[in-house]
Structures are given as C-alpha cells and as structure tokens.
Tab-separated table of C-alpha atoms and ligand atoms in Angstrom:
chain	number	residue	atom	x	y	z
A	173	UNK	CA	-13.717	5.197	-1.415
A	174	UNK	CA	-16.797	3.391	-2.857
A	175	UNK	CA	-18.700	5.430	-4.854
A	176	UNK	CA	-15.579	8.395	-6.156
A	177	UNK	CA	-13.862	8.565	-9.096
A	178	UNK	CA	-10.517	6.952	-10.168
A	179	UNK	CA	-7.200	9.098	-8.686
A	180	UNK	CA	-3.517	9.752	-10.306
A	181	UNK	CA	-1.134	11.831	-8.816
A	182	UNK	CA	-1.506	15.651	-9.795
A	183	UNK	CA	2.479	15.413	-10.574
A	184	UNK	CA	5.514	13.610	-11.261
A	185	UNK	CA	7.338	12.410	-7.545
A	186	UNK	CA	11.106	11.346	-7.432
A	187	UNK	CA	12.972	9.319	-4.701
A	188	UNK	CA	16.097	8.139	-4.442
A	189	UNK	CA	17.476	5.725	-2.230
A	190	UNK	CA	18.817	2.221	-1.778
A	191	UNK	CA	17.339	-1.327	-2.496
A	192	UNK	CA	16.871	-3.292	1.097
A	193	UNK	CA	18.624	-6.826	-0.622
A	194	UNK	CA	21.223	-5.498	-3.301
A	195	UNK	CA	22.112	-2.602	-1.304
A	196	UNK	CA	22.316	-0.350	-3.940
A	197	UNK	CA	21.378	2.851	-5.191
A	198	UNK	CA	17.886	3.375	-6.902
A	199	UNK	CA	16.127	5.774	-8.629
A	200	UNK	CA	12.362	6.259	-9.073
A	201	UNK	CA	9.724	8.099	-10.461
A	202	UNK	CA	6.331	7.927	-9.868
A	203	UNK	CA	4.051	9.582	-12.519
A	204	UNK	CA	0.427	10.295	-13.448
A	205	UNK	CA	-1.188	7.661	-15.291
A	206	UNK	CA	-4.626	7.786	-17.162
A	207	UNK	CA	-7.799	6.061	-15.697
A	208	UNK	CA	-8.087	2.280	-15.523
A	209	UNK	CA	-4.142	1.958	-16.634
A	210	UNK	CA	-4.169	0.791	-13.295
A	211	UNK	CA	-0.207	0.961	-11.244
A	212	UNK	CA	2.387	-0.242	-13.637
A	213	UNK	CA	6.209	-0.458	-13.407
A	214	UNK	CA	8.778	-0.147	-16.024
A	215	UNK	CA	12.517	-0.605	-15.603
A	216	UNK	CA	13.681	1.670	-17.191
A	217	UNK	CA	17.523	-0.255	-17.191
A	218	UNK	CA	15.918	-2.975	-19.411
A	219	UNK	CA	16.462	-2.507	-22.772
A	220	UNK	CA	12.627	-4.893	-23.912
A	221	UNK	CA	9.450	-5.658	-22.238
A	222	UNK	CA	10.317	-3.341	-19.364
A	223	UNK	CA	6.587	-3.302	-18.499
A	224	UNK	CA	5.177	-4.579	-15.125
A	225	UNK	CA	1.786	-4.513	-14.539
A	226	UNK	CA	0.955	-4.199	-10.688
A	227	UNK	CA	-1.228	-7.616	-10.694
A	228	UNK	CA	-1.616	-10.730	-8.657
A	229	UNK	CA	-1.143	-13.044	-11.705
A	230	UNK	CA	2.655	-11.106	-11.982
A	231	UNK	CA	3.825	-12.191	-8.623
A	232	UNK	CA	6.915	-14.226	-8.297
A	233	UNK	CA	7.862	-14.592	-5.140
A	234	UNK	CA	6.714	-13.531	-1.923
A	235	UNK	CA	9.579	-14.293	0.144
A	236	UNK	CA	10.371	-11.437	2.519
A	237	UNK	CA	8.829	-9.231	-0.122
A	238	UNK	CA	6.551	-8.859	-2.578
A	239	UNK	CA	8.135	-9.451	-6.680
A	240	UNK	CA	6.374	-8.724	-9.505
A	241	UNK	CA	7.927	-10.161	-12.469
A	242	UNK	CA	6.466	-9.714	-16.613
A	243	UNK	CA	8.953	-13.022	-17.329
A	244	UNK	CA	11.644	-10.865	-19.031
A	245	UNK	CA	12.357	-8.678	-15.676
A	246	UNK	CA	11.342	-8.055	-12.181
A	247	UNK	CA	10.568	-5.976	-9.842
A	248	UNK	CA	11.035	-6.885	-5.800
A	249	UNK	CA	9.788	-4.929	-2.460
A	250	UNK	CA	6.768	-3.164	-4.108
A	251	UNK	CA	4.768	-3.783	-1.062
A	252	UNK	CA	5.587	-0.317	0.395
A	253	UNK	CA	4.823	1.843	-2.374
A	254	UNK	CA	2.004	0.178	-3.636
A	255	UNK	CA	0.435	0.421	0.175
A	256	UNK	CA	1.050	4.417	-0.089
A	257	UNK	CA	-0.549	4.367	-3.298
A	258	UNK	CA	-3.661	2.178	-2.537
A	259	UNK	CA	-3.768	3.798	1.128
A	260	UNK	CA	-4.072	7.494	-0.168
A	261	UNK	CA	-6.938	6.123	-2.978
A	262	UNK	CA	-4.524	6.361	-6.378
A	263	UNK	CA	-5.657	4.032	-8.328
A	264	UNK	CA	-3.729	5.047	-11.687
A	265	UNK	CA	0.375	5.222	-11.592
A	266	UNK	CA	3.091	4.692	-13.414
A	267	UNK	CA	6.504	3.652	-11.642
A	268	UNK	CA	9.602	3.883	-13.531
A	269	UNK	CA	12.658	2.724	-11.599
A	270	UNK	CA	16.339	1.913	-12.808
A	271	UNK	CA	17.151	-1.094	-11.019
A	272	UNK	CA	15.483	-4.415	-9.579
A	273	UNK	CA	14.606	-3.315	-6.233
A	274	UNK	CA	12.359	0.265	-5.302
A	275	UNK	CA	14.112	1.963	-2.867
A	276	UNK	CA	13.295	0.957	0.759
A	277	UNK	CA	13.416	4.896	2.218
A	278	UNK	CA	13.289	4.482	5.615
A	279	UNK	CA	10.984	1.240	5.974
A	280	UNK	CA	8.042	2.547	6.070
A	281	UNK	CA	5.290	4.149	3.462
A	282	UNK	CA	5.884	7.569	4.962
A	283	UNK	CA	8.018	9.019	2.992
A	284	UNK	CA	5.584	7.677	-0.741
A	285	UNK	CA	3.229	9.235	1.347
A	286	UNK	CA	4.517	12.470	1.703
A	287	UNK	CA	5.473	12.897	-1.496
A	288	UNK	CA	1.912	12.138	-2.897
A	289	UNK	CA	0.232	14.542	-0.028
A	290	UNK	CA	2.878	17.494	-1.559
A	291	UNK	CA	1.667	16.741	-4.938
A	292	UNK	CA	-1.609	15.986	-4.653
A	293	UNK	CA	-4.530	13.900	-6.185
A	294	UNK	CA	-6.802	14.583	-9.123
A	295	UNK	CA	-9.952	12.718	-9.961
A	296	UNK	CA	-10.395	11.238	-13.218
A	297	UNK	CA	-13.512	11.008	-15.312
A	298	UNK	CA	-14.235	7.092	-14.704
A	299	UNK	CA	-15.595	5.202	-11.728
A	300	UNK	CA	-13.624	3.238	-9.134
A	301	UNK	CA	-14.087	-0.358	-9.796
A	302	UNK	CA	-14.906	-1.503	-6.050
A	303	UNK	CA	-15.862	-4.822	-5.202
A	304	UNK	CA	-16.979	-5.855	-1.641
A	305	UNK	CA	-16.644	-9.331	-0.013
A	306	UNK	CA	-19.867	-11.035	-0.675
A	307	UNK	CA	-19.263	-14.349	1.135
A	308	UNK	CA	-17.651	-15.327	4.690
A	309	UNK	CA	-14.077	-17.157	3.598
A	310	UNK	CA	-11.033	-17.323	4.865
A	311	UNK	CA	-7.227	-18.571	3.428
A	312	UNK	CA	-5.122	-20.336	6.102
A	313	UNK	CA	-1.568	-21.902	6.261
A	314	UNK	CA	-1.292	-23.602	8.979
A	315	UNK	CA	-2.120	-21.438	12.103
A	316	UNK	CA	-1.414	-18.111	10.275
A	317	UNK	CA	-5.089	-17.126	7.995
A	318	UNK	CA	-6.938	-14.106	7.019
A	319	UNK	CA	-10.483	-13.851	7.564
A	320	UNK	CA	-13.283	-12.138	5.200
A	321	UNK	CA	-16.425	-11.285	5.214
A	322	UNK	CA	-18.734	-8.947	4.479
A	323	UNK	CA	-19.082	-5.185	5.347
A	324	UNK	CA	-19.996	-2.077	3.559
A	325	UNK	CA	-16.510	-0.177	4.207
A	326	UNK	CA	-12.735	-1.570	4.722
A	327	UNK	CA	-12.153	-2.832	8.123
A	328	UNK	CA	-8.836	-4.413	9.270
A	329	UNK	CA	-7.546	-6.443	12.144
A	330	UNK	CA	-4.258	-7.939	12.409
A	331	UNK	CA	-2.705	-9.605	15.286
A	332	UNK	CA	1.171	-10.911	15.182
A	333	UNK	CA	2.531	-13.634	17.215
A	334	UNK	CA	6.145	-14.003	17.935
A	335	UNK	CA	6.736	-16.104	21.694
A	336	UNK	CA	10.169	-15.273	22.828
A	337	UNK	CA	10.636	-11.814	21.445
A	338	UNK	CA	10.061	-8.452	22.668
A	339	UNK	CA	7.793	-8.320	19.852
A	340	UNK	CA	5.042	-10.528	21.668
A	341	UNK	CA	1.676	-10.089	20.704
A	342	UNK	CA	0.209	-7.302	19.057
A	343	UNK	CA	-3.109	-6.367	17.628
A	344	UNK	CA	-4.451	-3.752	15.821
A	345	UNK	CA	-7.721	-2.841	14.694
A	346	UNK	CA	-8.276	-0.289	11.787
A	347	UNK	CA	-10.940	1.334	9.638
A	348	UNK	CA	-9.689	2.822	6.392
A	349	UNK	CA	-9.572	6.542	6.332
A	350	UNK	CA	-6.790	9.259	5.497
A	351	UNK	CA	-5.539	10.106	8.881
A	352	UNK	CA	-5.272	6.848	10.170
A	353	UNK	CA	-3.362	5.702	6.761
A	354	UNK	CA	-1.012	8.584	7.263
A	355	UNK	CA	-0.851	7.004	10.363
A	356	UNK	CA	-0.488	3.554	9.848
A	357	UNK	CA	2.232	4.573	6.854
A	358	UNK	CA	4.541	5.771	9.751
A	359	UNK	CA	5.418	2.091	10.806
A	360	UNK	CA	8.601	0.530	9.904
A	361	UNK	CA	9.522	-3.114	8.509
A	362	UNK	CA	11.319	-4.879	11.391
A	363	UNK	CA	13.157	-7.905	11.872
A	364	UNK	CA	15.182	-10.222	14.778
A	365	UNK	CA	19.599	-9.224	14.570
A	366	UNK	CA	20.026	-13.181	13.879
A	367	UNK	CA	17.645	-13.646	10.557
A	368	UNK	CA	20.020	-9.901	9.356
A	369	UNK	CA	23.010	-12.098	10.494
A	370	UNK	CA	21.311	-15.266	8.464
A	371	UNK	CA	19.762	-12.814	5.359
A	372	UNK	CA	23.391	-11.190	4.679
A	373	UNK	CA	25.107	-14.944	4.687
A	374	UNK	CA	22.737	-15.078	1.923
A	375	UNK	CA	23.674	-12.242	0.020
A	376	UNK	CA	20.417	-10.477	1.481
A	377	UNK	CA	19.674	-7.764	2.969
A	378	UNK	CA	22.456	-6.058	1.948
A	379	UNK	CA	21.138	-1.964	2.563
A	380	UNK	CA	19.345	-3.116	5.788
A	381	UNK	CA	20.390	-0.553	8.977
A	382	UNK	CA	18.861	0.690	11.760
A	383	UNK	CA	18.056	4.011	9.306
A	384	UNK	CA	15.669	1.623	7.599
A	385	UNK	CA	14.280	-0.949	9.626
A	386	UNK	CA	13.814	-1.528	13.274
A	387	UNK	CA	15.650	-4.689	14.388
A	388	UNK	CA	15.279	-6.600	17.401
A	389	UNK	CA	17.834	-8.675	19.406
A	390	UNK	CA	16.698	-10.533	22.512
A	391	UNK	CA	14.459	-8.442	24.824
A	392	UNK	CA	15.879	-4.914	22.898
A	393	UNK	CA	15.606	-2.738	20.513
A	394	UNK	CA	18.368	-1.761	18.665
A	395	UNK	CA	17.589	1.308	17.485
A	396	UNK	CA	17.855	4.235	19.618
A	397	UNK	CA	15.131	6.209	18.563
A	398	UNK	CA	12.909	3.232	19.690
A	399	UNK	CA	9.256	2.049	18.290
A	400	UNK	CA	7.286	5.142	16.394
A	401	UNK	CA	4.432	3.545	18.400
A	402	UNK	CA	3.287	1.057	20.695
A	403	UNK	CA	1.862	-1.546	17.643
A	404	UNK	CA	4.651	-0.326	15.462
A	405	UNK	CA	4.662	-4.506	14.852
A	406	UNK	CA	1.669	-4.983	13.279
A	407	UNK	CA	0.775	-1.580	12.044
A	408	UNK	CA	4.046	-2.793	9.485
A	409	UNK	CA	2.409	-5.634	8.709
A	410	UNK	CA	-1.429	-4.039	8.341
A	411	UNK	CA	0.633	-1.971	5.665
A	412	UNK	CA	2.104	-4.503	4.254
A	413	UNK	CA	-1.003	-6.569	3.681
A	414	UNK	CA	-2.856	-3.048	1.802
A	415	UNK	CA	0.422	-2.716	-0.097
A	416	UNK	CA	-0.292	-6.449	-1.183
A	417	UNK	CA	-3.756	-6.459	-1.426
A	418	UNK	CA	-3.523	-3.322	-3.724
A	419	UNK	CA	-2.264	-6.173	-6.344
A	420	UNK	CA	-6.094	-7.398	-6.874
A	421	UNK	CA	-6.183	-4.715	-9.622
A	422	UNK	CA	-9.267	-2.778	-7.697
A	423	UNK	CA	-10.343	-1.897	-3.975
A	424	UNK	CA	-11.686	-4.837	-1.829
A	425	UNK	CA	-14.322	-3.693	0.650
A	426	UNK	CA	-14.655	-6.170	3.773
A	427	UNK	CA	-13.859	-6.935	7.435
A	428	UNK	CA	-10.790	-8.652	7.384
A	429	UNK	CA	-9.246	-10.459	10.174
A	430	UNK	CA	-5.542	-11.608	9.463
A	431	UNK	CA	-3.149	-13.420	11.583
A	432	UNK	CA	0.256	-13.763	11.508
A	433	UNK	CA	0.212	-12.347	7.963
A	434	UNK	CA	3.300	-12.602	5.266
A	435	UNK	CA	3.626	-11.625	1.592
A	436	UNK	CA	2.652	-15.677	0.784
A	437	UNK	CA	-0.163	-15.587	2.948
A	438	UNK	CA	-1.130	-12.163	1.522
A	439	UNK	CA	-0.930	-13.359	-2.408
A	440	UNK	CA	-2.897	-16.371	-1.545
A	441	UNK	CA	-5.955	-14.067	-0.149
A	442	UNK	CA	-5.636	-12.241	-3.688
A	443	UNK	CA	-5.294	-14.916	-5.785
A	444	UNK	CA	-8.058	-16.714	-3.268
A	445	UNK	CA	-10.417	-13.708	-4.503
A	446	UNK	CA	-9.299	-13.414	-8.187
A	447	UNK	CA	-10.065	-16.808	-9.141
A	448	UNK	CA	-13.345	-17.083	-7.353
A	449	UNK	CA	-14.575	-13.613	-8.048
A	450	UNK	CA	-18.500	-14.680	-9.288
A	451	UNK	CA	-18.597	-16.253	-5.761
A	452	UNK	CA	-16.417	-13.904	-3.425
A	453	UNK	CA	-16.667	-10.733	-4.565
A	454	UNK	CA	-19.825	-8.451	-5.520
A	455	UNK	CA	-19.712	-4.744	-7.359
A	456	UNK	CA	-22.481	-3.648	-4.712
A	457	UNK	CA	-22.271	-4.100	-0.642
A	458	UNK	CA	-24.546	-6.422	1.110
A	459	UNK	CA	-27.498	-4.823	2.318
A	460	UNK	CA	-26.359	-3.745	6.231
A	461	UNK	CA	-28.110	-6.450	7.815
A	462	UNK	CA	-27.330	-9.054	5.967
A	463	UNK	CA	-23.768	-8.592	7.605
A	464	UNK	CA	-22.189	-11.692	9.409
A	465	UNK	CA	-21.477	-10.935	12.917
A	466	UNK	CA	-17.637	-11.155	14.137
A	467	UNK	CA	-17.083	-14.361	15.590
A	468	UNK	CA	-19.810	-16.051	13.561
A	469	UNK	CA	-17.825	-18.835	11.756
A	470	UNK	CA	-20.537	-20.752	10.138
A	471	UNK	CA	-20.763	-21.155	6.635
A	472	UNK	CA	-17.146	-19.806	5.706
A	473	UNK	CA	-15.245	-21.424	2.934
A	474	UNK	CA	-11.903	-22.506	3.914
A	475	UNK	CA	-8.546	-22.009	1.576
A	476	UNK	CA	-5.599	-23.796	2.519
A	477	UNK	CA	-2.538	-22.299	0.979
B	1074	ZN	ZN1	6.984	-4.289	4.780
C-alpha cells in the first residue's frame, strides 16, 4: 500500500438490492473517479447538493451504521462498501445511488468485492497519501477502546465480547493484504432475534432476513447455512472498522488493537486522528526499532469518547 500510486476502478459496477432499515429497493453505481477526488456519493433522487463526500467531518450518526450526511441529504450503511473499496486499495470513487440507504447485498463486502475484482483496478499518476501512527494512543468508551501505535504496515486485532450468547468471545488477528481482505469481506453483519424484534418496532430494519444477515437467538443460529467461518463475529466487525476507518480521507498505517468496536467507537478513532494529526499521524513510518512493543502501555494518550 505505502509507497503505490492512487487506484479507481477500471469500470463502471452496478448493484441492485435493498436498503437493510427502509427495506426498499436501491440502485447503485460505482464509477471511476480521478486521483485525489477521493470516494464521494451523490443521490442521484435529490434534486440540489446531492454531493457526499466520504469524510469523517460528514458523519451523522453512527448508530447501527455508519451516515454520511452534506446537511441537505444523507447517506446511511456506507460502512460495507467503503470497506470493499479501502480493502482492495481504491482510493478514488464515485457512488451514485437513488435512495437513502446503499444496498445491504448479502451483509457482507463480498459481493463490492467481486464486482471490483471483475473490473479491475488502474493506477493513477499521483501518490497515495499514507500516513502512519506516529504516537501510542488509544480512544475508549467505557470498557470498549481501540488501541494505536506504531508499525510500518496495517495490522489489526479485534476481539468481541458478548456473555450470554453463542457469540462469546472472539478474536481475530489480521495483517492487511489481498487474500486475506477477500477473505475477511466474506463475513456477514449479525445480530441477536430480540434487538430484529426491538429494531422493526422501530421502523428498523425493515429488509433484514436471514439472506442478509446472520441472526442469533439463544444458543442458535438461525440461519441454516450456518457461520461462513469460525470468527465470522469479529471478522464483521474488523470490516466494519476498515469500512469506517476508510472515512479519514487517506490510509492509516498502524497496529491497532480494538475491542468491542461499533460505528461510534470507530468515528471517534477517526475524528481522534483528524484533529490531532501534527501529533498522531506522520507521512513516513517510524524507523523499525523505534516500534512500541505490544503490551507496552506507557506513554499512550488516552481519548475518552
Ligand atoms: Zn457491518
């Protein structure tokens, strides 16, 4: 990743399919975009200011999933197709969709990932703008936080926590490359059959099924397929947090360690690193060893959320 070019897609890509909350159907294109546009959206249904840049400082709400909002219009759930994008190294894209929501497939990134792997990537004649963790931090809330420091390439571990559930404990460790993204892209959003029960009360929810997210009642699994893999769990939310993370504008290089992650806890590492960019971030890695050993926690500066 570090020292390459900026990416676009070689090609338009189309899906269709419904929005996870409104339950309806959506259409959306993803096309090539010229270097340093960065990922925009445009809803294409709105008759002004349909633009949506894909950028920290544009996120509304981060309640079950990521919106990105301009002030006129919005645009929710972008977590999964920004992860694709920032997981397969496109940097430049432009999404045009005609509703609210982008199309939940079938809860994972694997289908946005497909799609881009048919079309292919072309590099572009300017240079990634990558920016490694310079300084040992972390963001907490509560007992849920995400961990930084430094390290020359991207290296991930997430653990999950959820006592009485079959869900349990999981952890995954992960080191950025293609085949473990097209991996990690497999993994499905998931969620407990009494927050779908609580979420469509709401008016939530609404195209949720077992085609499109794995849900969990007591000690089961309601689908029958069962789990893509054993850390299905957190692999969903290790995509989640690159789909989120993608919103700094540019790659973050670092070892990150992130607990019981969400799309608030997520924003708040971005915003965390946006605002304090002289001191956080640097445009060249740390000299190898320099690097803080894991389980070193002195001198790390502490964000509550
Ligand atoms: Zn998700």
């Amino acid at each position: 990743v570090s020292e390459m070019n900026q990416c676009t897609i070689a090609d338009k890509i189309e899906f269709i399919g419904i929005g996870l909350h409104s339950g309806s159907k959506v259409r959306m294109e993803i096309l090539p975009a010229p270097a340093s546009s960065g990922i925009v959206f445009e809803r294409i249904d709105y008759p002004l200011k349909r633009r949506i840049d894909a950028k920290i400082e544009n996120v509304q709400g981060t309640k079950l999933s990521t919106t990105l909002s301009n002030g006129e219009c919005y645009v929710s759930t972008v977590e999964h197709v920004m992860a694709a994008l920032n997981g397969m190294g496109v940097d430049n894209a432009w999404i045009r969709v005609n509703g609210p929501e982008i199309p939940i497939m079938d809860g994972s990134a694997a289908e946005f990932v497909s799609e881009i792997i048919r079309v292919g990537i072309v590099k572009q004649g300017a240079k990634r703008n990558c920016q490694w963790i310079s300084q040992a931090f972390e963001v907490t809330d509560g007992d849920r936080y995400i961990r930084a420091r430094p390290s020359r390439e991207l290296k991930l571990r997430c653990s999950i926590d959820f006592p009485g559930s079959i869900i349990g404990k999981q952890t995954v460790e992960w080191k950025l490359s293609r085949e473990n993204f097209e991996n990690l892209a497999q993994a499905r959003t998931f969620c407990h059959l009494s927050e779908v029960e609580a979420m469509r009360k709401r008016g939530l929810a609404l195209g949720g099924s077992l085609q499109n997210a794995v849900v969990v009642s007591d000690e089961r699994i309601l689908n029958e397929e069962g789990l893509r893999s054993k850390l299905e769990f957190a692999e969903h939310k290790l995509l989640d947090f690159i789909g989120d993370v993608a919103l700094a504008g540019f790659p973050v290089l670092g070892d990150l360690e992130i607990h019981k992650p969400g799309h608030d806890l997520n924003a708040k590492f971005v915003r965390t690193l946006i605002q304090n960019q002289n001191k956080l971030l640097s445009s060249t890695p740390l000299p190898q060893h320099s690097e803080i050993p894991v389980g070193e926690r002195a001198a790390i500066l502490v964000y509550a959320i």
